[in-house]
Coordinates of N, CA and C in Angstrom, one line a residue:
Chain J
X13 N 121.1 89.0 107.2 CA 120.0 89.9 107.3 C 118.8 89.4 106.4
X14 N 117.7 88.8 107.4 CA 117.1 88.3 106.4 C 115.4 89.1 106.2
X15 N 115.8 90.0 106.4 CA 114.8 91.5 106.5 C 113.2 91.0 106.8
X16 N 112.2 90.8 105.9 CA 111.1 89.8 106.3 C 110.9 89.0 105.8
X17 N 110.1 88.2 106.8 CA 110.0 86.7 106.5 C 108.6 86.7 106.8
X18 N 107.8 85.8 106.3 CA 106.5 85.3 106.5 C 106.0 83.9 106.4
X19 N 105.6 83.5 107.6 CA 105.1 82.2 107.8 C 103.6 82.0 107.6
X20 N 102.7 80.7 107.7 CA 103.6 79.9 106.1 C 103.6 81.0 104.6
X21 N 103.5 80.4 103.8 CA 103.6 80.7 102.7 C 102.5 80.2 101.7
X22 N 101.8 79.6 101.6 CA 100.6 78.7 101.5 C 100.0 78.2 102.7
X23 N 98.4 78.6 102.6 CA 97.5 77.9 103.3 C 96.0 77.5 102.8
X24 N 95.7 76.5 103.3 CA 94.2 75.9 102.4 C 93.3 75.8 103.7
X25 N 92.7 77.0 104.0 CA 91.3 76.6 105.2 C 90.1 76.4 104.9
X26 N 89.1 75.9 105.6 CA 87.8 75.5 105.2 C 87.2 76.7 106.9
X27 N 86.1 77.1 106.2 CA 85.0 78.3 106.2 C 84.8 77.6 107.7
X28 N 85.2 79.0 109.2 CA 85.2 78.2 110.4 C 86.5 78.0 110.9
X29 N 87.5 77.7 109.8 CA 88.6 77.5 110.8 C 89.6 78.6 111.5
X30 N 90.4 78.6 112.1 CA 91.3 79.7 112.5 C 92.6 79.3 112.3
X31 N 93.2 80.3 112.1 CA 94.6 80.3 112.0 C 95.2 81.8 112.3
X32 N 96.8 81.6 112.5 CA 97.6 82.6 112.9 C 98.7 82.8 111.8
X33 N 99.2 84.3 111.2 CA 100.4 84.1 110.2 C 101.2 85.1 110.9
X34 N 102.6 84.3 110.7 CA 103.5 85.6 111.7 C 104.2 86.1 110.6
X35 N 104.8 87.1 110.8 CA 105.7 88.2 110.7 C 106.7 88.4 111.3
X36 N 107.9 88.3 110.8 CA 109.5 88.7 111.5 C 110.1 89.5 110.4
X37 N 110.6 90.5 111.5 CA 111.6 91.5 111.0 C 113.3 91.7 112.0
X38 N 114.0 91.5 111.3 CA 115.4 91.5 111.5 C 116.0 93.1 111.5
X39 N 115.6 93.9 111.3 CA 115.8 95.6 110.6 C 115.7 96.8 112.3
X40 N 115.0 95.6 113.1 CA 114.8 96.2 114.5 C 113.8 97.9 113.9
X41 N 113.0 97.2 113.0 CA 112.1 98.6 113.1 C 111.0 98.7 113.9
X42 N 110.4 99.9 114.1 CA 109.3 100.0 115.1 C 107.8 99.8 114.3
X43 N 107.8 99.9 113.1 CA 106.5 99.9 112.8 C 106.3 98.7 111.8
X44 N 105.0 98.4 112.0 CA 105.0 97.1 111.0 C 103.7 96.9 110.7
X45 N 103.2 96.2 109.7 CA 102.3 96.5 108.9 C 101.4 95.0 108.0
X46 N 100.1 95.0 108.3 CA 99.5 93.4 107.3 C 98.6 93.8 106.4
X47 N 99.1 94.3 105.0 CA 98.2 94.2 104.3 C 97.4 92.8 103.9
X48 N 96.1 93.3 102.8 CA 96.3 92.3 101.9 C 95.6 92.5 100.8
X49 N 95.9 91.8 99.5 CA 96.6 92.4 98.1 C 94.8 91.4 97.4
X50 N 94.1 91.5 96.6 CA 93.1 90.9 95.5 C 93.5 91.3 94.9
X51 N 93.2 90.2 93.5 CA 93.6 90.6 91.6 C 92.6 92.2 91.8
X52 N 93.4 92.4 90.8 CA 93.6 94.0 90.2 C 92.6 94.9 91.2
X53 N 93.3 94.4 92.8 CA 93.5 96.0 93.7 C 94.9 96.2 93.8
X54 N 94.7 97.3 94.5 CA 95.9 97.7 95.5 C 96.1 96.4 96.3
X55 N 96.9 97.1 97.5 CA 97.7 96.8 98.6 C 96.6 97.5 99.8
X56 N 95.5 96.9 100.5 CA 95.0 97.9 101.6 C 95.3 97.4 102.9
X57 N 95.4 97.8 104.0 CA 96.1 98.1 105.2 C 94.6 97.2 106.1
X58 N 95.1 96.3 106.7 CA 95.0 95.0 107.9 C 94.5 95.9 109.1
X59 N 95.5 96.0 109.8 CA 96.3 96.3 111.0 C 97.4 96.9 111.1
X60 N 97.8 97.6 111.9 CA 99.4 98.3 112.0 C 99.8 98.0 113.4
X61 N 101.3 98.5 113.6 CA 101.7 98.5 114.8 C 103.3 99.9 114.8
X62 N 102.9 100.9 115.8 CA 104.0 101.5 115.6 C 104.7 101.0 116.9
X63 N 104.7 99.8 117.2 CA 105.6 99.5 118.3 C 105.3 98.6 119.3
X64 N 106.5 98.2 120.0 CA 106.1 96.7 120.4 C 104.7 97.0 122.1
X65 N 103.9 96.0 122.0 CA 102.8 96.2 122.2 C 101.4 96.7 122.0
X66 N 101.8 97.7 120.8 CA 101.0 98.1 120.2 C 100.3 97.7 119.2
X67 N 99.1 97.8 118.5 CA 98.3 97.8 117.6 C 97.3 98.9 117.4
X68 N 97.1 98.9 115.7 CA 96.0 100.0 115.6 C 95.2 99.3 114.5
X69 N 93.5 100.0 114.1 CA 93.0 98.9 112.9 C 93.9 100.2 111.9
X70 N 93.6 99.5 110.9 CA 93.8 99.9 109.4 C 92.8 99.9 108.4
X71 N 92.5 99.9 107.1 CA 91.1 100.0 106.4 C 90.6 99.2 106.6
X72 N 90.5 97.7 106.5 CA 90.3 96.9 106.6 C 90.0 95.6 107.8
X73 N 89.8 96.0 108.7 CA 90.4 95.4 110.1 C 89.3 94.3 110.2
X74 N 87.9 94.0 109.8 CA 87.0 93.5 110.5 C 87.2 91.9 109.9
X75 N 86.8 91.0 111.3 CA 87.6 89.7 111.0 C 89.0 89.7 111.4
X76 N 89.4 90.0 111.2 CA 91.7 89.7 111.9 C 92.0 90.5 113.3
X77 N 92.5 90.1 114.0 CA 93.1 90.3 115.4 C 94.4 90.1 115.2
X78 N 95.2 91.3 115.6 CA 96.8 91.1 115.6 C 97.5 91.2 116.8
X79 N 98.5 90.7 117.2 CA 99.1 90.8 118.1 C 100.9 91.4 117.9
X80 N 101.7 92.3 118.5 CA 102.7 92.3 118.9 C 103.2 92.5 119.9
X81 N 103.7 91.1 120.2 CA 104.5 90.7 121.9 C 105.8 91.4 122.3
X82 N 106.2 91.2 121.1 CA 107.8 91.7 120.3 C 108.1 92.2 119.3
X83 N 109.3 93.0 119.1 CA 109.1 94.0 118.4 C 109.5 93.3 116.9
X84 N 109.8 92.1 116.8 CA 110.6 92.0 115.8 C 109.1 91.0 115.4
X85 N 108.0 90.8 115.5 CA 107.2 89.7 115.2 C 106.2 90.5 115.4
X86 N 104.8 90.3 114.3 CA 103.3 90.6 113.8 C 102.8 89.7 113.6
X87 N 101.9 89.2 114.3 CA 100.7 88.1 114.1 C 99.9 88.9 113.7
X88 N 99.2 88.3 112.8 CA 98.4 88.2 112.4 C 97.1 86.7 112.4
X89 N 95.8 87.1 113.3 CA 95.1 86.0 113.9 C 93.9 86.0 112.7
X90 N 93.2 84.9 112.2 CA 91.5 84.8 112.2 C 90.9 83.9 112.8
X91 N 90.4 84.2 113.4 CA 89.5 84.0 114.5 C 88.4 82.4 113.6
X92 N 87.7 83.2 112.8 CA 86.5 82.3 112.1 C 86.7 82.6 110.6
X93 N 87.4 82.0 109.8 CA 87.7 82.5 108.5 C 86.4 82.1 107.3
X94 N 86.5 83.1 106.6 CA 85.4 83.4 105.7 C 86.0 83.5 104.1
X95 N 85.3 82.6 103.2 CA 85.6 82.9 101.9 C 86.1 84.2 101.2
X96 N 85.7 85.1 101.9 CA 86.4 86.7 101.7 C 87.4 87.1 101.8
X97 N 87.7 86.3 102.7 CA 89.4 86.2 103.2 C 90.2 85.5 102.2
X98 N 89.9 84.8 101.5 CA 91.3 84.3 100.5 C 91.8 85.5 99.8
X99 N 92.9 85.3 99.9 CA 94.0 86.6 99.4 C 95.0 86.7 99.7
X100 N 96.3 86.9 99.0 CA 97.3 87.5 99.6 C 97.6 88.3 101.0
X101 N 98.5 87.8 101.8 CA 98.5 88.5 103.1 C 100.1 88.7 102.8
X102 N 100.6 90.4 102.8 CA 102.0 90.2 102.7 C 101.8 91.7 104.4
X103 N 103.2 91.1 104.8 CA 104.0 91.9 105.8 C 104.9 93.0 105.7
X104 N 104.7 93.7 106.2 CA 105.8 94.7 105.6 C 106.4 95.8 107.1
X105 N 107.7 96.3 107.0 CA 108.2 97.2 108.5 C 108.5 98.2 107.6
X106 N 108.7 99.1 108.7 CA 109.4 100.3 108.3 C 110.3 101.0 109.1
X107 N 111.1 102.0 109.3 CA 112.0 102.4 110.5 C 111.2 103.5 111.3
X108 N 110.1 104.2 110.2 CA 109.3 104.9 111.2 C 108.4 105.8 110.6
X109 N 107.3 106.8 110.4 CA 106.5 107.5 109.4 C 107.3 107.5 108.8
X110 N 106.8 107.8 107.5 CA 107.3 108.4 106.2 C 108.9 107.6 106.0
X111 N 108.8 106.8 105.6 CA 109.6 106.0 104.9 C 109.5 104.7 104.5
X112 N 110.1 104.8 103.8 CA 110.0 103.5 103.1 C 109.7 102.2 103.5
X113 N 108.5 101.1 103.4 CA 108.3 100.1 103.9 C 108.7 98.8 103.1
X114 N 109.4 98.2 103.7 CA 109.8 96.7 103.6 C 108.9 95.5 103.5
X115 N 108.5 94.8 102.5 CA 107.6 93.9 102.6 C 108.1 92.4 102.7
X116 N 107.4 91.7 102.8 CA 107.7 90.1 103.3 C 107.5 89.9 101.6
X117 N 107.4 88.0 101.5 CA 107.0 87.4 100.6 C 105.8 86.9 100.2
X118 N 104.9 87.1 101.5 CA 103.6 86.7 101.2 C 103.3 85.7 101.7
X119 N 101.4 85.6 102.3 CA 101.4 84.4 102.2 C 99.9 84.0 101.7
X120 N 99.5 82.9 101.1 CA 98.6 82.9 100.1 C 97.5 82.1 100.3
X121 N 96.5 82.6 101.0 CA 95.4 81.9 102.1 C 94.3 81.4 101.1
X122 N 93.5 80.8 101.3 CA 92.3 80.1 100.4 C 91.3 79.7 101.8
X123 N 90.6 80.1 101.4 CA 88.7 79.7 102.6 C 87.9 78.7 101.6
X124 N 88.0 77.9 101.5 CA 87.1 76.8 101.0 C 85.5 76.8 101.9
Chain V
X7 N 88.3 112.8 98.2 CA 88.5 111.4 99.1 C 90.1 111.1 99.1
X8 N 90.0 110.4 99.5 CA 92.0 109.9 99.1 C 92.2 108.4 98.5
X9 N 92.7 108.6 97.6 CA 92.8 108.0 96.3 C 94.3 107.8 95.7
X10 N 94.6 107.2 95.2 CA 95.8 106.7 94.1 C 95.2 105.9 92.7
X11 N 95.3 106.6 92.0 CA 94.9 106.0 90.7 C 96.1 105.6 89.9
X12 N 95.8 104.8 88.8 CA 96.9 104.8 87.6 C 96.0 104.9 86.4
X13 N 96.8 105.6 85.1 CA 96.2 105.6 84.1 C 96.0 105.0 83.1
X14 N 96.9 103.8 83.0 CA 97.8 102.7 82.3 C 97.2 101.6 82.7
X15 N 96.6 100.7 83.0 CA 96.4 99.3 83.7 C 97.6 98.5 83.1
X16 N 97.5 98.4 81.9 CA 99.3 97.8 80.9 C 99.9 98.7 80.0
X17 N 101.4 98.4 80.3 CA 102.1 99.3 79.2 C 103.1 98.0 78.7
X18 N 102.8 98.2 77.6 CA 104.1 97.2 76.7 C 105.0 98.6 76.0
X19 N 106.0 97.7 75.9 CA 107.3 98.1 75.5 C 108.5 97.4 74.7
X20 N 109.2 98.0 73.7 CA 110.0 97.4 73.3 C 111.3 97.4 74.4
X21 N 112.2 96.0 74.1 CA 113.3 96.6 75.0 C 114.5 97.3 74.5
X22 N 114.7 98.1 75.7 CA 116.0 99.2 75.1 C 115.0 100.8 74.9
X23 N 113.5 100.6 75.3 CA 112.8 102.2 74.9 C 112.6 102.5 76.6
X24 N 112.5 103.5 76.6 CA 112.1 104.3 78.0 C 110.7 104.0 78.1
X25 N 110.6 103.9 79.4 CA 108.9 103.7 79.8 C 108.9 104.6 80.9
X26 N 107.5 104.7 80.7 CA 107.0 105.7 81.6 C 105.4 105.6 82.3
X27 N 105.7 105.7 83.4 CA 104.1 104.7 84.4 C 103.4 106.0 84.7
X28 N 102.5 106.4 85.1 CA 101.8 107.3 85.3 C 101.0 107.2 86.5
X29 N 100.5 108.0 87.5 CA 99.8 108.2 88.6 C 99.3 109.6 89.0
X30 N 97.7 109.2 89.2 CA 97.3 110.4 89.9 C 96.7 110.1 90.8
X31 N 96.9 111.3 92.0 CA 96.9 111.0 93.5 C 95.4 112.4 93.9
X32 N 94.5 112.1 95.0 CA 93.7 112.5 94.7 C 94.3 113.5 96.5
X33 N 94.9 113.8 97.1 CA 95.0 114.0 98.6 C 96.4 115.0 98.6
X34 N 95.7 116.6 98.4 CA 96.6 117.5 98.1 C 97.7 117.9 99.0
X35 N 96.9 116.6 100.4 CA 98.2 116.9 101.6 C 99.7 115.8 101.8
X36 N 99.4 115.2 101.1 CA 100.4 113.8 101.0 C 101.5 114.1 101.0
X37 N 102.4 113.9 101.6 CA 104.0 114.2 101.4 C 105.0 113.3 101.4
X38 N 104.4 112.3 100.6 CA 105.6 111.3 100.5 C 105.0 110.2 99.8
X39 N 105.9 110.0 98.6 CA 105.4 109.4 97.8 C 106.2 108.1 97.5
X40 N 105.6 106.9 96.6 CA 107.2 105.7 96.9 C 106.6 105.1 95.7
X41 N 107.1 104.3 94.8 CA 107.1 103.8 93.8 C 107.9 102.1 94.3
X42 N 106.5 100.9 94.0 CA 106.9 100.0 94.1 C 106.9 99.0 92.6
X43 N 108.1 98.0 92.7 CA 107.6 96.9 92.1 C 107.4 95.6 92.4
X44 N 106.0 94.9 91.4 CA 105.9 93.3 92.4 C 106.1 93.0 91.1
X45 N 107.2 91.5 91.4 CA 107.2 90.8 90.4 C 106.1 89.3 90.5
X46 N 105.8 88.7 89.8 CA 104.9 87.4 90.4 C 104.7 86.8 91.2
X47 N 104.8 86.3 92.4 CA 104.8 85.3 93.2 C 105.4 86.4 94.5
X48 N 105.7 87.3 94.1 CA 106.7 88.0 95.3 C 106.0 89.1 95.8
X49 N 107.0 89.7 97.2 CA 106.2 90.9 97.5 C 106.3 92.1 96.9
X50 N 106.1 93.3 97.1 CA 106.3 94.4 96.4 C 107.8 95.2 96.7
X51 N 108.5 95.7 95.4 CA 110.1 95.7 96.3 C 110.1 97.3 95.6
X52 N 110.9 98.3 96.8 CA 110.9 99.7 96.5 C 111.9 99.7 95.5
X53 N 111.8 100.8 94.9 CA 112.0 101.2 93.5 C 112.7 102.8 94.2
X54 N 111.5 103.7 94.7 CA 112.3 105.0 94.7 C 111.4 105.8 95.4
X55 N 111.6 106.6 96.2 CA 110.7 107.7 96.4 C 110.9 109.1 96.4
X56 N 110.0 109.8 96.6 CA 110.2 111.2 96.7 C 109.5 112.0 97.5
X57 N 110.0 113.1 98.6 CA 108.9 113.8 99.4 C 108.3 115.0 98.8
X58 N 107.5 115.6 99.4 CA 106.7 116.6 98.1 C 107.6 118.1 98.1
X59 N 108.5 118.0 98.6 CA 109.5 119.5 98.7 C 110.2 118.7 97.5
X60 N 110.2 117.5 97.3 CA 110.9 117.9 95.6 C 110.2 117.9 94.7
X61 N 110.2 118.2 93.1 CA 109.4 117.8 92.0 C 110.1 116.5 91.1
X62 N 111.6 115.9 91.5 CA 112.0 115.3 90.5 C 113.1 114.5 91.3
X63 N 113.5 113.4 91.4 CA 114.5 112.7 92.2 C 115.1 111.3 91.0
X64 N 116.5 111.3 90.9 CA 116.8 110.1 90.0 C 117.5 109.1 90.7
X65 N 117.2 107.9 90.0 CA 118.1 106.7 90.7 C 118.7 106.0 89.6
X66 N 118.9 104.8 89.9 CA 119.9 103.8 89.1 C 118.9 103.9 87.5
X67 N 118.7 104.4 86.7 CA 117.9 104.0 85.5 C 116.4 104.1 85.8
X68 N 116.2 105.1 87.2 CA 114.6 105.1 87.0 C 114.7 106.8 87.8
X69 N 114.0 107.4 86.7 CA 113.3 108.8 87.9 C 111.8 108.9 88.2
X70 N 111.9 109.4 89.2 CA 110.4 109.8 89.3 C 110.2 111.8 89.8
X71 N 109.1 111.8 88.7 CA 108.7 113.3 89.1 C 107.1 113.5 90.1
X72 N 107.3 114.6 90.4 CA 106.3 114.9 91.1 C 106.2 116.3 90.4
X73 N 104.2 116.3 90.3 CA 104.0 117.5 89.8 C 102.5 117.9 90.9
X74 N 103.2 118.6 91.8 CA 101.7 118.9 93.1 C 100.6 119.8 92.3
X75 N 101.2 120.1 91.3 CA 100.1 120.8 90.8 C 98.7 120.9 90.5
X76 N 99.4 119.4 89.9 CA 97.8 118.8 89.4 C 97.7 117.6 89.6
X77 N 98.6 117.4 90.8 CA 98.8 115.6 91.7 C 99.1 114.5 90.6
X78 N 99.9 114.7 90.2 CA 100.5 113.8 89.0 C 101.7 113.2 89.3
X79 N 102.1 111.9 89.0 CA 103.5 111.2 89.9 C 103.8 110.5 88.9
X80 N 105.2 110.6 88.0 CA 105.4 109.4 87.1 C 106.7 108.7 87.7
X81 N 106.3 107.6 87.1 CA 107.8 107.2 87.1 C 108.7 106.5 85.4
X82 N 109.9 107.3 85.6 CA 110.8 106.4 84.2 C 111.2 105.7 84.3
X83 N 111.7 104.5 83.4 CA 112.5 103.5 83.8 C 113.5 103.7 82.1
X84 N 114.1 104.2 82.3 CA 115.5 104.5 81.0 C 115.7 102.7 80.5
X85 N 116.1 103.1 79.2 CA 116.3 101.6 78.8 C 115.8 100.3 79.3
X86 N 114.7 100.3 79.0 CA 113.3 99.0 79.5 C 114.4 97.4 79.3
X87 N 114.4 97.2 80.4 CA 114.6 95.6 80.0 C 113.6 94.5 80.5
X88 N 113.9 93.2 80.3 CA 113.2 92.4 79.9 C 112.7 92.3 82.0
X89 N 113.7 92.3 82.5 CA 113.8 92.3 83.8 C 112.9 93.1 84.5
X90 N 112.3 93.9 83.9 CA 111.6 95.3 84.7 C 110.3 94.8 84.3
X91 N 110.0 93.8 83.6 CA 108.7 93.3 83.2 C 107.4 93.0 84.8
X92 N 107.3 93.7 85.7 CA 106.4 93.1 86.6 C 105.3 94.1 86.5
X93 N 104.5 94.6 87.6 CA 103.4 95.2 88.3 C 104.4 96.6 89.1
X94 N 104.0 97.6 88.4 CA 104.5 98.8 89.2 C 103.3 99.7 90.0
X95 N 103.6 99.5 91.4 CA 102.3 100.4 91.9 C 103.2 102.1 92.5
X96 N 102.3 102.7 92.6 CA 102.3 104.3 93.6 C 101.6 104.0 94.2
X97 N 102.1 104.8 95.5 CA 102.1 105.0 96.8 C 102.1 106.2 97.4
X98 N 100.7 106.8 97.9 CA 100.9 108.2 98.5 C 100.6 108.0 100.1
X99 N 101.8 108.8 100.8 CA 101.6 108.7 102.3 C 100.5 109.9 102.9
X100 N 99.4 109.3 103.5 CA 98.6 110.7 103.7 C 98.9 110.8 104.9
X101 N 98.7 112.1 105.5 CA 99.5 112.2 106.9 C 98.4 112.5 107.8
X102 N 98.6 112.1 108.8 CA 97.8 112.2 109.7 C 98.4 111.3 111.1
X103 N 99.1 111.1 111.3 CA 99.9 110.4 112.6 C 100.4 109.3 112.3
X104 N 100.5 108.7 111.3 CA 101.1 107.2 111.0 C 101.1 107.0 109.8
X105 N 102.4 106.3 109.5 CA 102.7 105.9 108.3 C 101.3 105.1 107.3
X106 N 100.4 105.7 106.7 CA 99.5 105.1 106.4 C 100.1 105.4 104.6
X107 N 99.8 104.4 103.9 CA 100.2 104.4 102.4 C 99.1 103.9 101.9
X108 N 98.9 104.9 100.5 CA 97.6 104.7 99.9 C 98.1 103.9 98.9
X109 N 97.6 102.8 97.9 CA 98.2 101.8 97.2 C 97.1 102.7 95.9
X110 N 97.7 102.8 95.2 CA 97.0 102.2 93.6 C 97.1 100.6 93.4
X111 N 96.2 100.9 92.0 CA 95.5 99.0 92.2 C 96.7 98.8 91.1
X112 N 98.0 99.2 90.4 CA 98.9 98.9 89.7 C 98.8 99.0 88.2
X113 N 99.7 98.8 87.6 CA 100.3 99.1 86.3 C 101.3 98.1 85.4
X114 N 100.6 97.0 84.6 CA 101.8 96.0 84.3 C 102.3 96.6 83.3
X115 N 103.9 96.8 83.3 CA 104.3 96.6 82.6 C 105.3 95.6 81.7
X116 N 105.3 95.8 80.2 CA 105.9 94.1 79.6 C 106.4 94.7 78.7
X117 N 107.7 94.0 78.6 CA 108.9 94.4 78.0 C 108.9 93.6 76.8
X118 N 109.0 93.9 75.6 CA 109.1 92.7 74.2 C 110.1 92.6 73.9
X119 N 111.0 92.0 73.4 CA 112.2 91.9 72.7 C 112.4 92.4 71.5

């Protein structure tokens, strides 16, 4: 049970490029979740999904496009990445409202 | 508005003393609250939660109370070790159709010897 995982784990983009970060969850939960984390904030909300095909935005949404095909996997897309964007991107599920959410390990983007 | 605050940005500690993190939550409808820890490099790993029908819930060496009164959330951690040294954030669930979690911007705490 390898609960979440997040691919990659490091990345170095230059201003313009795109890329995709997935998300896998093993826990077969329905909801799942992309924050992402800057020195001394919080944790604010990406995107969500309470379920497979679904998406909803979150605080933060402008710039990222997510996808879920399946229920056990969260893309997370940028389209045209922007020096704004360097930051912590962690993943996280849950079994369903109000409970506890499971996070990945992170993954740690840089916009040159 | 809806909010999570902390009141602590760092708390040092000796090890072997009780610590105690502090939070105030600004959204008098929240009912569910969760207490995480990140240690360096890693994600944020649950600690404990509580929903708002309780005021007080204990676990392995950590409680947390809730006080709706005056939106106050702490958490204890009994006998501080060296090990509990990370980033502790609160987390209030504001409801409204989906698991949405309000983050505070966190609380280090560091354990001395």
């Amino acid at each position: 049970n390898a609960g979440v995982t997040q691919t990659p784990k490091f990345r170095v983009l230059k201003t313009g490029q795109s890329m995709t970060l997935l998300c896998a969850q093993d826990m077969n939960h329905e909801y799942m979740y992309w924050y992402r984390q800057d020195p001394g904030m919080g944790l604010r909300l990406i995107h969500y999904s309470v379920g497979e095909g679904t998406t909803a935005k979150g605080e933060v949404p402008d710039g990222y496009n997510v996808s879920r095909l399946k229920k056990q996997n969260f893309l997370l897309g940028l389209e045209s990445a922007a020096p704004s964007q360097t930051s912590v991107y962690f993943c996280a599920s849950s079994y369903g409202p109000i409970y506890e959410q499971y996070f990945g390990p992170g993954t740690r983007l840089t916009v040159t | 508005g809806e909010s999570v605050g902390l009141h602590l940005p760092t708390l040092s500690v000796q090890e072997g003393d009780n610590s105690i993190i502090n939070c105030a939550y600004s959204n008098s409808a929240s009912d569910y609250f969760i207490w995480y820890k990140q240690e360096s490099g890693k994600g944020p790993q649950f600690i404990i939660d509580i929903r708002s029908n309780m005021d007080k819930r204990q676990g392995q060496r950590v409680t947390v109370l809730l006080n709706k009164t005056v939106k106050h959330l702490s958490l204890q951690i009994a006998a501080t070790q060296p090990g509990d040294s990370a980033v502790y954030f609160c987390a209030e669930n504001v409801t409204g159709g989906y698991n949405k979690l309000i983050f505070g911007a966190g609380t280090r705490l560091a354990v001395h010897p």
